Amino acid sequence: MSDLIEAVLKSDEKIDLRQFASELRTTGQQYFLRNDIVRAFSDYCTHHEKPSDFYHSSHLGKLILYTQEIILENESLCMIIRPKIASQKIFRILEDLTVEAMTVQELLDLRDRLVNHHHPNEGDVLELDFAPFYDYSPIIRDPKNIGKGVQFLNRYLSSKLFQDPEQTLELLYEFLSLHQYNGLQLLINQRIKNRRELSQKVKQALSFVGDRPREESFENFRFDLQILGFEPGWGNTAGRVHATLEILDELIDSPNDAGLESFISRIPMIFRIVLVSVHGWFGQEGVLGRPDTGGQVVYVLDQARSLEKQLQEEFKLGGLDTLGVHPKVVVLSRLIPNADGTRCNERLEKIYGTDNGWILRVPFREQNPKMTQNWISRFEIWPYLETYAIDAEKELLAEFQGKPDLIVGNYSDGNLVAFLLARRLKVTQCNIAHALEKSKYLFSNLYWQDLESQYHFSLQFTADLIAMNAANFIISSTYQEIVGTPSSVGQYESYACFTMPDLYHVVNGIELFSPKFNVVAPGVNETVYFPYTRTQDRIPSNRERLEELLLTLDDPTQVFGKLEDPSKQILFSVARLDRIKNLTGLAECFGRSPELQEHCNLILVAGKLRPEESTDTEEISEMQKLYGIIEQYNLYNKIRWLGVRLSKSDSGELYRVIADHKGIFVQPALFEAFGLTILEAMVSGLPTFATQFGGPLEIIQDKVNGFYINPTNLEETAEKLLEFVSKHQQNPHYWEEISQRAIERVYTTYTWKIHTTRLLSLSKIYGFWNYTSKENREDMLRYLEALFYLVYKPRAQALLEEHRGR
Ligand code: UDP
Ligand code: LCN
């Protein structure tokens, strides 16, 4: 039994536990989530006049602190306790305070009973368990090391490998012989016939290049090295070639994991990359702010640019650029024939700022022209993905004139396509979630059947399970994306155990301690978003135009609201009009606080102004809600709502104009997986108040370089904003101090250079280990295929039929 429960039961607090349980019963509610539990317990303490430390310090208080869920059923109470990150214990407590441990299966049955979908007489439901497949691979032990997979894997496998120096050398030899680019042999050639020769020749080459001037170009001695058995890829100068060979020499003589990592990171292994981002409007202009088109598009485009740049630098240092070795990065997206003024109906579009970066758009097959001619919501896209992957494979092979070296999936749909492609092409698969819908929508799995007609979560969650288990490695933007915080469950963690009543039970959905997880945060485009103080890089006419748009322009086609006093401090936010982005919550917070209205104006930038311009139900309802709030609190003269789609450069300048006015950025989302707008605002120099639910908790250090808000507590949020405003009024340097620290935070931690250096190094190391350990994942992949064909595909076909009938 859990120590915590035992401690409660051994003390007088068992009476409180019984009383608390009986009070929960009187609410008539059966299912309590953490927030409900904490609130109910706080009420209990107040109502029973408990001493002030009872809430936190009593045994019961501590037990409640770790309790994620309580489910009441007849006389029993089920507690789901999360004593530490990524672990779960389940107990049933009966009325007489007898405690029994429950299995995951029992918990899932209980949840099914709760929603009247438990039918034991009709047989068992399919049970999915991925745990046996992870028995073969090493597992991280300490939860604090989750997300540092590659370091762990490298250390673990190195120590195994290095026990046998001869085998190490053999593997290195075989691995070095593999690399080619369009028929150009790289690294070593057949003149080095075996591992022993490799070891000798490395020493000879070292002495040969060591005698040459450090700066001498590789071209000058390329053919001398070739005779020794060495091909291009070691360096562009004698100095660089020497340094790379030295690392190898050291690795052969005294292998160690750090040396291996730095050596593998220098090897040219990745030339062609595919970034899969299927749904949404994927373009470079006029697409942001539409439903389904937000940060992912910004992320993928910036990542593509940065990957190309990083590879170009790498190839230059490796002496390969002059030999015609150039990287190619392709963003694979969907071609949308009815493109609504965007370029999404073009097959190929060059990515701005790249030499060889492209958006390749492949259409969905015309299984249902009514749908496939148009934008399709990410919730409806599932039936079209399998054939899309088949068509995309052909296009990619033609485009690259060969296979890619790395496939990166984005979001549930892109990750599923990445799985299908990687499986067919036998290429390393990396996943990026961006936002897993499962944790965004409360009870999305338990009530999936009620939500199915609108959200089709049965397809999405099945796709997620397939893709996340299939991926060779997963990169997440934050630690908590994987396993949450001590008090909240992580996004991936929510896949570990859940029920999809009548469809399947997941008893082990993902191994959170697997070294496949790596935290690699995104950056921000530094040419677009930079500090407001860098006046030399700003264009005065743009600044004036945007200042007018923000504060005074009277154009009802673009702006709603007219400021009575434009000199008040600006509260600013920009987001799509999704419910979860909660711009309406911010407006409500502003509306309810006359004091905030006295000192500030609220400026919101969202893609649209008029419900009739949208076909997205959530977007329409958010617009209607926003108009309602403006009316209810009479905010017409205190708010400006810009329904504009800004160009990239305007969007950067907009933040800076707000900073010129000493404004404040507020990100009020009910949940934010990461939050690129936060980086954009911070690097521009805006003091930023962001939601405490999700990624912002890791980006911002509270009260140091920004502030957390609880967007569900409107009063507290208004108070926090007012406190800042008043501090700023008393001390004009206060704003600047926070502003400066926000800028520093981004430059030290969130740059694309840091991101891509890490991503490429990960890709190579996973590639190396997959090769050398010849890890046999075939059994898991077969299981995943079965899931795809037996569960996903029939459901996707049924959805297609439904689409056809619309
Ligand atoms: N954005 C924009 N115009 C809008 C809404 C959003 O340009 O009307 C941009 C914003 O600047 C940011 C991205 O879209 O670059 C949103 O990314 P974020 O990660 O904050 O949220 P997401 O939309 O992905 O959930
Ligand atoms: C999706 C989201 O919801 C955001 O929180 C992220 O910042 C964005 O994708 C980029 O990863």
PDB file of N, CA and C and ligand atoms in Angstrom, residues 295-296 299 434-435 672-676, ligand 2:
ATOM      1  N   GLY A 295       1.575  27.951 -35.086  1.00  0.00           N
ATOM      2  CA  GLY A 295       2.981  27.782 -34.749  1.00  0.00           C
ATOM      3  C   GLY A 295       3.690  26.662 -35.482  1.00  0.00           C
ATOM      4  N   GLN A 296       2.958  25.594 -35.802  1.00  0.00           N
ATOM      5  CA  GLN A 296       3.631  24.476 -36.464  1.00  0.00           C
ATOM      6  C   GLN A 296       4.259  24.906 -37.791  1.00  0.00           C
ATOM      7  N   TYR A 299       7.270  27.059 -37.048  1.00  0.00           N
ATOM      8  CA  TYR A 299       8.319  26.172 -36.527  1.00  0.00           C
ATOM      9  C   TYR A 299       8.990  25.432 -37.689  1.00  0.00           C
ATOM     10  N   HIS A 434       4.156  18.846 -31.285  1.00  0.00           N
ATOM     11  CA  HIS A 434       3.623  20.226 -31.238  1.00  0.00           C
ATOM     12  C   HIS A 434       2.523  20.343 -30.195  1.00  0.00           C
ATOM     13  N   ALA A 435       1.458  19.594 -30.388  1.00  0.00           N
ATOM     14  CA  ALA A 435       0.394  19.630 -29.385  1.00  0.00           C
ATOM     15  C   ALA A 435      -0.381  18.333 -29.534  1.00  0.00           C
ATOM     16  N   GLU A 672      -1.089  25.678 -23.228  1.00  0.00           N
ATOM     17  CA  GLU A 672      -0.228  25.978 -24.372  1.00  0.00           C
ATOM     18  C   GLU A 672       0.904  24.960 -24.400  1.00  0.00           C
ATOM     19  N   ALA A 673       0.961  24.179 -25.476  1.00  0.00           N
ATOM     20  CA  ALA A 673       1.989  23.134 -25.525  1.00  0.00           C
ATOM     21  C   ALA A 673       3.383  23.751 -25.414  1.00  0.00           C
ATOM     22  N   PHE A 674       3.664  24.746 -26.237  1.00  0.00           N
ATOM     23  CA  PHE A 674       4.927  25.476 -26.105  1.00  0.00           C
ATOM     24  C   PHE A 674       4.622  26.979 -26.083  1.00  0.00           C
ATOM     25  N   GLY A 675       4.352  27.552 -27.263  1.00  0.00           N
ATOM     26  CA  GLY A 675       3.992  28.973 -27.278  1.00  0.00           C
ATOM     27  C   GLY A 675       5.039  29.849 -27.955  1.00  0.00           C
ATOM     28  N   LEU A 676       5.060  29.807 -29.299  1.00  0.00           N
ATOM     29  CA  LEU A 676       6.067  30.597 -30.016  1.00  0.00           C
ATOM     30  C   LEU A 676       5.863  32.099 -29.837  1.00  0.00           C
TER      31      LEU A 676
HETATM   32  C1  LCN B   2       1.562  24.001 -31.566  1.00  0.00           C
HETATM   33  C2  LCN B   2       1.232  24.634 -30.399  1.00  0.00           C
HETATM   34  O1  LCN B   2       0.029  24.518 -29.839  1.00  0.00           O
HETATM   35  C3  LCN B   2       2.180  25.556 -29.778  1.00  0.00           C
HETATM   36  O2  LCN B   2       2.119  25.567 -28.373  1.00  0.00           O
HETATM   37  C4  LCN B   2       3.594  25.356 -30.248  1.00  0.00           C
HETATM   38  O3  LCN B   2       4.371  26.474 -29.889  1.00  0.00           O
HETATM   39  C5  LCN B   2       3.595  25.197 -31.763  1.00  0.00           C
HETATM   40  O4  LCN B   2       2.778  24.127 -32.151  1.00  0.00           O
HETATM   41  C6  LCN B   2       5.003  24.965 -32.305  1.00  0.00           C
HETATM   42  O5  LCN B   2       5.537  23.786 -31.775  1.00  0.00           O
END
